[in-house]
Coordinates of C-alpha atoms in Angstrom, one line a residue:
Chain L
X480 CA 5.4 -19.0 -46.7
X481 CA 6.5 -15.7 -44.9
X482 CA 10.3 -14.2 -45.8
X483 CA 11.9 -14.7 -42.2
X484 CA 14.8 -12.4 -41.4
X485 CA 16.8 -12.7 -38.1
X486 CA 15.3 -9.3 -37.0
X487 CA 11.5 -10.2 -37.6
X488 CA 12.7 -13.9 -36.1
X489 CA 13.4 -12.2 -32.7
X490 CA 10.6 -9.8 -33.0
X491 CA 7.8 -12.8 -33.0
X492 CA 10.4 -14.6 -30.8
X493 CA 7.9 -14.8 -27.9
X494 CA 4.7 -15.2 -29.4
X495 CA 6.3 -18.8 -30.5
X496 CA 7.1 -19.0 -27.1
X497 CA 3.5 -18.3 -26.0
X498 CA 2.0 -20.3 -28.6
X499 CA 0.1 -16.9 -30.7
X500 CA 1.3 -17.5 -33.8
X501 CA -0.6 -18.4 -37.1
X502 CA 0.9 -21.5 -38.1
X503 CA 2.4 -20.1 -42.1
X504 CA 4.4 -18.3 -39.4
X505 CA 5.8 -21.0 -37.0
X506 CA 6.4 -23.0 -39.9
X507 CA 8.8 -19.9 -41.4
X508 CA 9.9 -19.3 -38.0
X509 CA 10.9 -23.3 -37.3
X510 CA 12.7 -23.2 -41.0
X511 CA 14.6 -20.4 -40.0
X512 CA 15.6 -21.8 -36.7
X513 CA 17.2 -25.2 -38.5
X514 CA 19.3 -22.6 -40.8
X515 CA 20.3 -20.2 -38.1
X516 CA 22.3 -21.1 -35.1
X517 CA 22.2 -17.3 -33.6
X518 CA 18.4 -17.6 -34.0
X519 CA 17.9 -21.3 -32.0
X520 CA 19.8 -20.3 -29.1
X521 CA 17.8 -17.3 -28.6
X522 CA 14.7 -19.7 -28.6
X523 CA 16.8 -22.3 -26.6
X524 CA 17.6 -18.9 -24.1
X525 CA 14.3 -17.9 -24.1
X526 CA 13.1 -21.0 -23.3
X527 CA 15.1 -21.8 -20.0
X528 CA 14.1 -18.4 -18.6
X529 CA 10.7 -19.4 -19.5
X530 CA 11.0 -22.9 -17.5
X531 CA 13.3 -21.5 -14.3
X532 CA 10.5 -18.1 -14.1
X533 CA 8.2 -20.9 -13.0
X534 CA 10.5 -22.4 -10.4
X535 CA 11.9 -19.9 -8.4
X536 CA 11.7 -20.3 -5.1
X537 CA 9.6 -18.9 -2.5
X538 CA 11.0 -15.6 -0.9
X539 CA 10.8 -14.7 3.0
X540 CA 11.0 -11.2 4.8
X541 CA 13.7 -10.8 6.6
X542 CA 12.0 -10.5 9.8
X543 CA 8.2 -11.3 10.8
X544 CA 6.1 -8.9 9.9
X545 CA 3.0 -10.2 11.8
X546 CA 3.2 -8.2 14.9
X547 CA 2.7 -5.3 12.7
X548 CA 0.3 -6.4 10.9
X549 CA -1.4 -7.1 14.4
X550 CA -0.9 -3.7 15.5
X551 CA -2.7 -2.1 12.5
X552 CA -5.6 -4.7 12.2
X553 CA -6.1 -3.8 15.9
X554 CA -7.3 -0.5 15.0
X555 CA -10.4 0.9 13.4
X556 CA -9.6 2.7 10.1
X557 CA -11.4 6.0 9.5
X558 CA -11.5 6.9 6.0
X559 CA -10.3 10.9 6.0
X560 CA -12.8 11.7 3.0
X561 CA -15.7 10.0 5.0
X562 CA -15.0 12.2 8.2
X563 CA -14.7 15.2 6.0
X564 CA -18.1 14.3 3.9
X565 CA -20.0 13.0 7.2
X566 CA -18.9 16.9 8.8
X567 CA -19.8 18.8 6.0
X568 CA -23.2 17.1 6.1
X569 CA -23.8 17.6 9.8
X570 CA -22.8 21.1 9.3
X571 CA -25.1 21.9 6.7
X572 CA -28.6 20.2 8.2
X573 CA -27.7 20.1 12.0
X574 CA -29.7 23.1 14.5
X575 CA -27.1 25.1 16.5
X576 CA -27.2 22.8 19.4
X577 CA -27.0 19.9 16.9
X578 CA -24.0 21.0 15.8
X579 CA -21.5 21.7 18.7
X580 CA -20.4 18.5 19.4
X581 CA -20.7 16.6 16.2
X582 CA -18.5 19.5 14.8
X583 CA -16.2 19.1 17.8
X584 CA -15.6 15.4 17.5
X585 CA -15.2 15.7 13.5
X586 CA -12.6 18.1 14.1
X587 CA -10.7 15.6 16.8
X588 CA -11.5 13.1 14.9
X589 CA -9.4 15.1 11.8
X590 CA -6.9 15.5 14.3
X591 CA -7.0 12.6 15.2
X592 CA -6.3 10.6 11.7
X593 CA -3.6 13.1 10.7
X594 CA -2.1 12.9 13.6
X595 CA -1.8 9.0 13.5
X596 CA -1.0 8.8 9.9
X597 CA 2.5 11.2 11.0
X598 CA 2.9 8.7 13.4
X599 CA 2.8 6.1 11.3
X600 CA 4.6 7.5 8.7
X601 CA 7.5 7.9 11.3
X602 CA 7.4 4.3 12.4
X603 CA 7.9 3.7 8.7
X604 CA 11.3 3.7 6.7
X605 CA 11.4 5.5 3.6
X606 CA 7.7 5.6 4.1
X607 CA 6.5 7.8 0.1
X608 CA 4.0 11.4 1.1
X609 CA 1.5 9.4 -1.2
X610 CA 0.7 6.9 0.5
X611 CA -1.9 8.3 3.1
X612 CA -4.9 7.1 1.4
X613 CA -5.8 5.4 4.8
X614 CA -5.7 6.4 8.0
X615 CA -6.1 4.8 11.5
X616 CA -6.9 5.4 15.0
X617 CA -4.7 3.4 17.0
X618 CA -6.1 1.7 19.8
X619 CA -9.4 3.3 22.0
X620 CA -9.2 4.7 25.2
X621 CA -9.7 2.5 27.9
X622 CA -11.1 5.5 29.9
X623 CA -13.0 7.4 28.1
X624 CA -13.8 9.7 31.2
X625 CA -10.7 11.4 31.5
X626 CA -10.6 13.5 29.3
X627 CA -10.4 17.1 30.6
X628 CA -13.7 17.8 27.6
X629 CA -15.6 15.0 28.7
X630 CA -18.9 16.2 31.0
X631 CA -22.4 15.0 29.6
X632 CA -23.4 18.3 28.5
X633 CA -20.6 18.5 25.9
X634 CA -20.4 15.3 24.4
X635 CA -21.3 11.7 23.9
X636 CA -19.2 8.6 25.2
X637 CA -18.2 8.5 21.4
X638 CA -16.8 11.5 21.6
X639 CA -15.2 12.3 24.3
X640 CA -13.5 8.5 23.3
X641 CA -12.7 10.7 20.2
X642 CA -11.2 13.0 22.3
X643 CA -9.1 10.6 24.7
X644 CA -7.7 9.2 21.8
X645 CA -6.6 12.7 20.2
X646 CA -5.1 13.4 23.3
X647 CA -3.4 10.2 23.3
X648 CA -2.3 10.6 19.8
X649 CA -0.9 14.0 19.8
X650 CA 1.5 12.6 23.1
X651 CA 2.8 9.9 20.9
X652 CA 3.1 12.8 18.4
X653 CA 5.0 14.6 20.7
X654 CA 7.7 11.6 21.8
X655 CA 7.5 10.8 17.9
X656 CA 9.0 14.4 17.6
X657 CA 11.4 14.1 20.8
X658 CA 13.0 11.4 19.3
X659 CA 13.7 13.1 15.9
X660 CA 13.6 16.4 17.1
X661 CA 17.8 16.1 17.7
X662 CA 18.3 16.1 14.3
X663 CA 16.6 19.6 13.5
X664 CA 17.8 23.1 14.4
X665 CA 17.5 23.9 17.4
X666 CA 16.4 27.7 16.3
X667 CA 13.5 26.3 14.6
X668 CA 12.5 23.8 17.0
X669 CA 12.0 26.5 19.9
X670 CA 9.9 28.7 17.4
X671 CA 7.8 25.5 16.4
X672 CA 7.5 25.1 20.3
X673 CA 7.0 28.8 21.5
X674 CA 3.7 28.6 18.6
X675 CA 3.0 25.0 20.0
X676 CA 2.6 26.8 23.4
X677 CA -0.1 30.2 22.1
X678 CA -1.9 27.3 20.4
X679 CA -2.2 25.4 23.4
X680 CA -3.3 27.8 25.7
X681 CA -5.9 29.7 23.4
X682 CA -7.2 25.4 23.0
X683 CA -7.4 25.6 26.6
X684 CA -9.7 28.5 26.6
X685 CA -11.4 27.2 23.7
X686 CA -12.5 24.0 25.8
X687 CA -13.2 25.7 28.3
X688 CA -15.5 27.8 26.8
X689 CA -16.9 25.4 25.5
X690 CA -17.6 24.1 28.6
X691 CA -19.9 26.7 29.9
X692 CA -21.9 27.0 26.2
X693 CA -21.4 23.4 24.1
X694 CA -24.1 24.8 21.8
X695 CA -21.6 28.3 20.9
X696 CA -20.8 27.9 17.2
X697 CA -18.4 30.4 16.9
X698 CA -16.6 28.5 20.0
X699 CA -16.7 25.2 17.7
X700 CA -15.3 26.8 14.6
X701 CA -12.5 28.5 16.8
X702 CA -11.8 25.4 18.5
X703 CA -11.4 23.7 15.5
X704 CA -9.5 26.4 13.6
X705 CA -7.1 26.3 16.6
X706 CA -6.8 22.6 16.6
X707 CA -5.5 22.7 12.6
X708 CA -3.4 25.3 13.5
X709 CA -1.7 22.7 16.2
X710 CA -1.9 19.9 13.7
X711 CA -0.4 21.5 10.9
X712 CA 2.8 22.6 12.9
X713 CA 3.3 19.6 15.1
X714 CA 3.2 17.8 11.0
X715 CA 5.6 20.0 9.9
X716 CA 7.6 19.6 13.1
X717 CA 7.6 15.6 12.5
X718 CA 8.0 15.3 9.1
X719 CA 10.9 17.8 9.0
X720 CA 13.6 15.4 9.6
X721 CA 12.2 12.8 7.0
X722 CA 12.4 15.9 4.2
X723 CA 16.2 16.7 4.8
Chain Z
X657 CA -10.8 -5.9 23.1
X658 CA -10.8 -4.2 20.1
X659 CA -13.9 -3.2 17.6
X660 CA -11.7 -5.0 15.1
X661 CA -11.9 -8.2 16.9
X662 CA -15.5 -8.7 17.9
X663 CA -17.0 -7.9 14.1
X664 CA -19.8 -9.8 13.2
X665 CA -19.4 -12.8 11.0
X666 CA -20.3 -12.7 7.6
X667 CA -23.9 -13.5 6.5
X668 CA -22.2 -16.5 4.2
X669 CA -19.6 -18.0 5.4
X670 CA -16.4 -17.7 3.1
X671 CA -16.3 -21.5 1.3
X672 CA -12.4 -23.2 -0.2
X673 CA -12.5 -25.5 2.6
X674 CA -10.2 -23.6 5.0
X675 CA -11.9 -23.3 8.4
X676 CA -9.6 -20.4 9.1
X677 CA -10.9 -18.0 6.6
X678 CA -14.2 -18.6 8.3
X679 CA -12.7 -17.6 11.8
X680 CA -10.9 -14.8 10.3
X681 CA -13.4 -13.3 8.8
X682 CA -15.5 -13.3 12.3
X683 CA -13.1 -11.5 13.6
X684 CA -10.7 -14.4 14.8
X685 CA -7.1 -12.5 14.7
X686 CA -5.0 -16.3 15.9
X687 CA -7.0 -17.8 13.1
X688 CA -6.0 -14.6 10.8
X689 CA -2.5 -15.4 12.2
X690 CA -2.0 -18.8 10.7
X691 CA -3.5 -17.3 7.0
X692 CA -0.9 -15.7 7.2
X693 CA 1.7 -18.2 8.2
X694 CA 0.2 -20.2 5.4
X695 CA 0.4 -17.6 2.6
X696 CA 3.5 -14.9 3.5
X697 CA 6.3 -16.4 1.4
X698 CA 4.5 -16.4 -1.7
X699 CA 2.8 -12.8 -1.2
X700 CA 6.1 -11.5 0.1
X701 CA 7.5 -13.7 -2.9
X702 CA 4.9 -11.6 -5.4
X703 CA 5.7 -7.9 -3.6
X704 CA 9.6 -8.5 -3.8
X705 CA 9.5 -9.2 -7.5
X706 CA 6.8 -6.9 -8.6
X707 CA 8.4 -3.4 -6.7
X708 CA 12.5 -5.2 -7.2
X709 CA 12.9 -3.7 -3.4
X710 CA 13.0 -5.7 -0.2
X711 CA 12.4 -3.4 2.0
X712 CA 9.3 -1.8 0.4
X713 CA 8.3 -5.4 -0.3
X714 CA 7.9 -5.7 3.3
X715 CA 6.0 -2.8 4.0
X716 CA 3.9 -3.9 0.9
X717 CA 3.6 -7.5 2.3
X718 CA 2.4 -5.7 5.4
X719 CA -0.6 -3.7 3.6
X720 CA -1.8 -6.7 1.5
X721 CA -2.7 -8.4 4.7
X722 CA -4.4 -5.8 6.6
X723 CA -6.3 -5.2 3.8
X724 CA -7.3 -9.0 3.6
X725 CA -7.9 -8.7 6.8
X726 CA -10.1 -5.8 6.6
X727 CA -11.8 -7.2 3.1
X728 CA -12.1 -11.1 4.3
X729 CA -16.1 -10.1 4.9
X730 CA -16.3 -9.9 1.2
X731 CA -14.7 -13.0 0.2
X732 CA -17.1 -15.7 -1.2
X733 CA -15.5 -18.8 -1.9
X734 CA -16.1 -17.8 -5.7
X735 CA -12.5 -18.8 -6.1
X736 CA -9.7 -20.6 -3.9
X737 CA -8.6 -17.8 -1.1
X738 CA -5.4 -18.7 -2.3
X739 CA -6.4 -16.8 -5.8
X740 CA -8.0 -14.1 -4.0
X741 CA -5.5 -13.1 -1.6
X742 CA -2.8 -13.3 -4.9
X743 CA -4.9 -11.0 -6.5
X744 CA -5.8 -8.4 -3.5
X745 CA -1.6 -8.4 -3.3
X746 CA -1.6 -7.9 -6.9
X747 CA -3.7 -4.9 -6.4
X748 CA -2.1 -3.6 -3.6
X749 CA 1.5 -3.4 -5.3
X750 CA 0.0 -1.7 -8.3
X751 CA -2.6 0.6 -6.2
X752 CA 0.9 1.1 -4.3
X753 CA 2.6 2.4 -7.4
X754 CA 0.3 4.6 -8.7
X755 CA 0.0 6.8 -5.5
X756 CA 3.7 7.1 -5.8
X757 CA 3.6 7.5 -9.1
X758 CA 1.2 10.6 -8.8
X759 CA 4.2 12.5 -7.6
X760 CA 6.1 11.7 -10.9
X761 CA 5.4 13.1 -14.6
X762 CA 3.4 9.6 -15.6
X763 CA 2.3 6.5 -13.7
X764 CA 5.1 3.9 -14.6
X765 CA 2.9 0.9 -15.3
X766 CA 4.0 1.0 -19.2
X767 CA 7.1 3.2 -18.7
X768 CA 10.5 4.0 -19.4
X769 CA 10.5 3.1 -23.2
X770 CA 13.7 3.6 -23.4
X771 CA 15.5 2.1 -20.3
X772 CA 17.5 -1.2 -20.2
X773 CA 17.6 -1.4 -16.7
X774 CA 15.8 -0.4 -13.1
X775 CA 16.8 2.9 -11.8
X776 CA 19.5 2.9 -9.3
X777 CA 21.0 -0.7 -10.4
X778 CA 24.6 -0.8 -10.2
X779 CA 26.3 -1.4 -13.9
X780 CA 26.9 -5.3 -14.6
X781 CA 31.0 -6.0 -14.3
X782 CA 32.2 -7.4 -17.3
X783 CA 32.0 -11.2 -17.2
X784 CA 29.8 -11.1 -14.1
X785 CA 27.0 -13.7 -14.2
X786 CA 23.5 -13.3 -12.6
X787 CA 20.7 -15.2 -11.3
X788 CA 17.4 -15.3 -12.2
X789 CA 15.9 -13.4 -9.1
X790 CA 18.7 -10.9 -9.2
X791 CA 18.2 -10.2 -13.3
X792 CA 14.6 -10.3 -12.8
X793 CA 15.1 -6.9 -9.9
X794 CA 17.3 -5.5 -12.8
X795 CA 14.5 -5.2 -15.1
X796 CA 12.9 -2.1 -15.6
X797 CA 9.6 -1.3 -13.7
X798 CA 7.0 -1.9 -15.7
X799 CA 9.0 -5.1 -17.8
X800 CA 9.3 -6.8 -14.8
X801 CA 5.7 -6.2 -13.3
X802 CA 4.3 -8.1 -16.6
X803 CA 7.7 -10.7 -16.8
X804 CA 6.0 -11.5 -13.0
X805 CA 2.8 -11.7 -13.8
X806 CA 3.0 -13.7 -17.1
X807 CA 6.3 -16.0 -16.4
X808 CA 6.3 -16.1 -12.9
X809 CA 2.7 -16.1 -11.5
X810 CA 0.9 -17.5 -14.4
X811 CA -1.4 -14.6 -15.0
X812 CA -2.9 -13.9 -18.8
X813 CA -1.7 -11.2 -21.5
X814 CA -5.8 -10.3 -21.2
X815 CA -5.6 -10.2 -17.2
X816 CA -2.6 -8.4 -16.7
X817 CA -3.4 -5.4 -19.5
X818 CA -6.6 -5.4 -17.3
X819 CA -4.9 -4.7 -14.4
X820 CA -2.5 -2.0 -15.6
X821 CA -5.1 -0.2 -17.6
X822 CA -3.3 -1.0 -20.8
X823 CA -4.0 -2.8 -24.4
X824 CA -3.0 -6.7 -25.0
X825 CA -0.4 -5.7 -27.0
X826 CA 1.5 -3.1 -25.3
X827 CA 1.3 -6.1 -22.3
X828 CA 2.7 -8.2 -24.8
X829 CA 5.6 -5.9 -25.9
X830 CA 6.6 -5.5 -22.5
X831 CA 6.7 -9.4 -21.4
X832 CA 9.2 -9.4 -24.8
X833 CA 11.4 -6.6 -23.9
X834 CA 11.6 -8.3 -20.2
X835 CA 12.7 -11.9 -21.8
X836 CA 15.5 -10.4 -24.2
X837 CA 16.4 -8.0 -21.3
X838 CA 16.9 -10.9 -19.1
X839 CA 18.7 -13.1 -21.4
X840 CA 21.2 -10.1 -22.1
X841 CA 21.6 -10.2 -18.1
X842 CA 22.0 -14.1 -17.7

């Protein structure tokens, strides 16, 4: 029969508990229980919290959580590494007038995710930086036609609704940043702005450029430069309060 | 209406007997709605004790169900949808803690060898007793992740160190070092 100490007692101590051990060793183990108070009320201990881990009661959030779960189920989730992949592949087999407005909606689309995934993140207390493995659209346009890109030679329905939404998503960007803009100095907020403004206006020309030649590569690739350019500072400009 | 709402139904529909699975997974958000009337408390129940934090259980809560929601087109009927959903919430907490934990020195799962207690736990006044739930949050990350899995939810020593990526016995250690830690508490 094995020696049983106190120290090797409490060590295999939950193995008896969980029924593992080789019987030479629960018979050592239940000899050394009937000789050692100390050691039976750390079964008798373990036991309880055994027994009451099974019964504790059922938990509830301390609000309903369903209408935003609604919100997010109502919207399609784009996988960031699939826009990125799907672009890169477009870029490398689509002819010139192939690629102008794939290239164009893969970049709003970029926008587009980022964008909402700031918004999101702003919506969300204490939301972590590494938690933007998914990222989602939210809502479609109801009008796709409005957008100031959309004419038939420039795009699909697709995506100028690519488009609408990006437009849509950078105002709620904007409000997003209204609302926590108060809290940042007001030095660098008119800076962020001022940029905000260039970027806007050499977008503007971009679009319009685009326009006149949809097929114009180097208008695509400016375009879309442009439009991370705008994405990275309006992030930066929304995220700032969450950092301090 | 949304793309969300009008997917197609899946080419089997999902068995276990609950004609709201079914619906849900067509697309049917009101049916979607009463899964999750039917099955919050105990995944919110799961995300509180598995991340100790209330708050974050919420937003977890929140994730597990748009992920059902968005995986309920692969569910079978192999097993209850009770058991499934469990273990997608399982998932999520734990896929939840290792994006966070890529911003630390090492993914927590079998962490903080030497800790007695859960970061940021006020110190125990002398004399002062504890509940279960409350001793349980007190435990240190990855002791209380296996205490809820083994004691609480039911789940195997073989299961769990599946999950976390780890051997049988380092799940075992931690489940031991959880029970002494919580009878020191209570």
């Amino acid at each position: 029969m094995d020696a049983m100490t106190c120290e090797r007692f409490e060590a295999l101590a939950s193995d008896w508990l969980d029924d593992e051990l080789a019987p030479e060793t629960l018979d050592a183990m239940e000899t050394h229980r009937g000789t050692c108070a100390a050691c039976a009320a750390l079964v008798s201990d373990l036991r309880r919290i055994q027994a009451d881990a099974r019964q504790l009661s059922p938990l509830v959030p301390s609000r309903d959580l369903w209408a935003d779960i609604e919100a997010r189920i109502e919207a399609p989730v784009i996988p960031l590494a699939e826009t990125v992949a799907a672009d890169d592949r477009s870029r490398r087999r689509a002819r010139a007038w192939q690629v102008s407005p794939r290239w164009l909606a893969a970049a709003a689309a970029g926008l587009v995710v980022l964008s909402s995934s700031v918004t999101y993140l702003l919506t969300r207390a204490d939301a972590p930086a590494g938690e933007l493995g998914t990222w989602v659209i939210t809502g479609t346009p109801e009008s796709p036609g409005t957008s100031p890109l959309t004419t038939p030679a420039t795009a699909s329905l697709e995506e100028a609704a690519i488009r609408a939404t990006t437009d849509r998503e950078i105002e709620r960007l904007r409000e997003a940043i209204a609302r926590h803009g108060s809290r940042l100095d007001s030095a660098t907020v008119a800076t962020i702005e001022r940029s905000l403004r260039v970027i806007d206006d050499a977008i503007a020309e971009s679009r319009a450029a685009l326009a006149r030649d949809p097929a114009n590569e180097f208008l695509n690739e400016q375009l879309d430069q442009t439009l991370q350019r705008k994405l990275e500072l309006m992030r930066a400009l929304a995220l700032a309060p969450s950092r301090s | 209406m949304s793309a969300a709402t009008s997917r197609a139904a899946p080419d089997t529909a999902p068995a276990g007997g609950d004609p709201d699975v079914a619906l849900a997974a067509a697309g049917d958000r009101r049916a979607f709605e009463r899964i999750y009337r039917a099955h919050l408390s105990r995944v919110f129940s799961l995300c509180v004790r598995m991340c100790g934090e209330r708050e974050r259980a919420e937003e977890l809560t929140q994730d597990v169900f748009v992920r059902a929601w968005e995986k309920l087109g692969s569910f079978r009927g192999e097993s209850a949808f009770s058991t499934w959903l469990h273990r997608l919430a399982v998932n999520v907490v734990l896929n939840a803690r290792k994006t966070e934990g890529r911003n630390r020195t090492r993914y927590e799962s079998m962490d903080e060898e030497g800790a007695t207690e859960a970061a940021g736990t006020p110190p125990i006044a002398p004399g002062e007793m504890m509940d279960l739930e409350a001793a349980v949050a007190r435990l240190p990350a990855g002791a209380r992740r296996v205490f809820v899995l083994h004691d609480v939810e039911g789940y195997k020593h073989e299961e769990i160190a599946e999950m976390f990526g780890v051997t049988v016995g380092a799940c075992k250690a931690q489940l031991h070092r959880a029970r002494m830690l919580l009878r020191k508490y209570l």
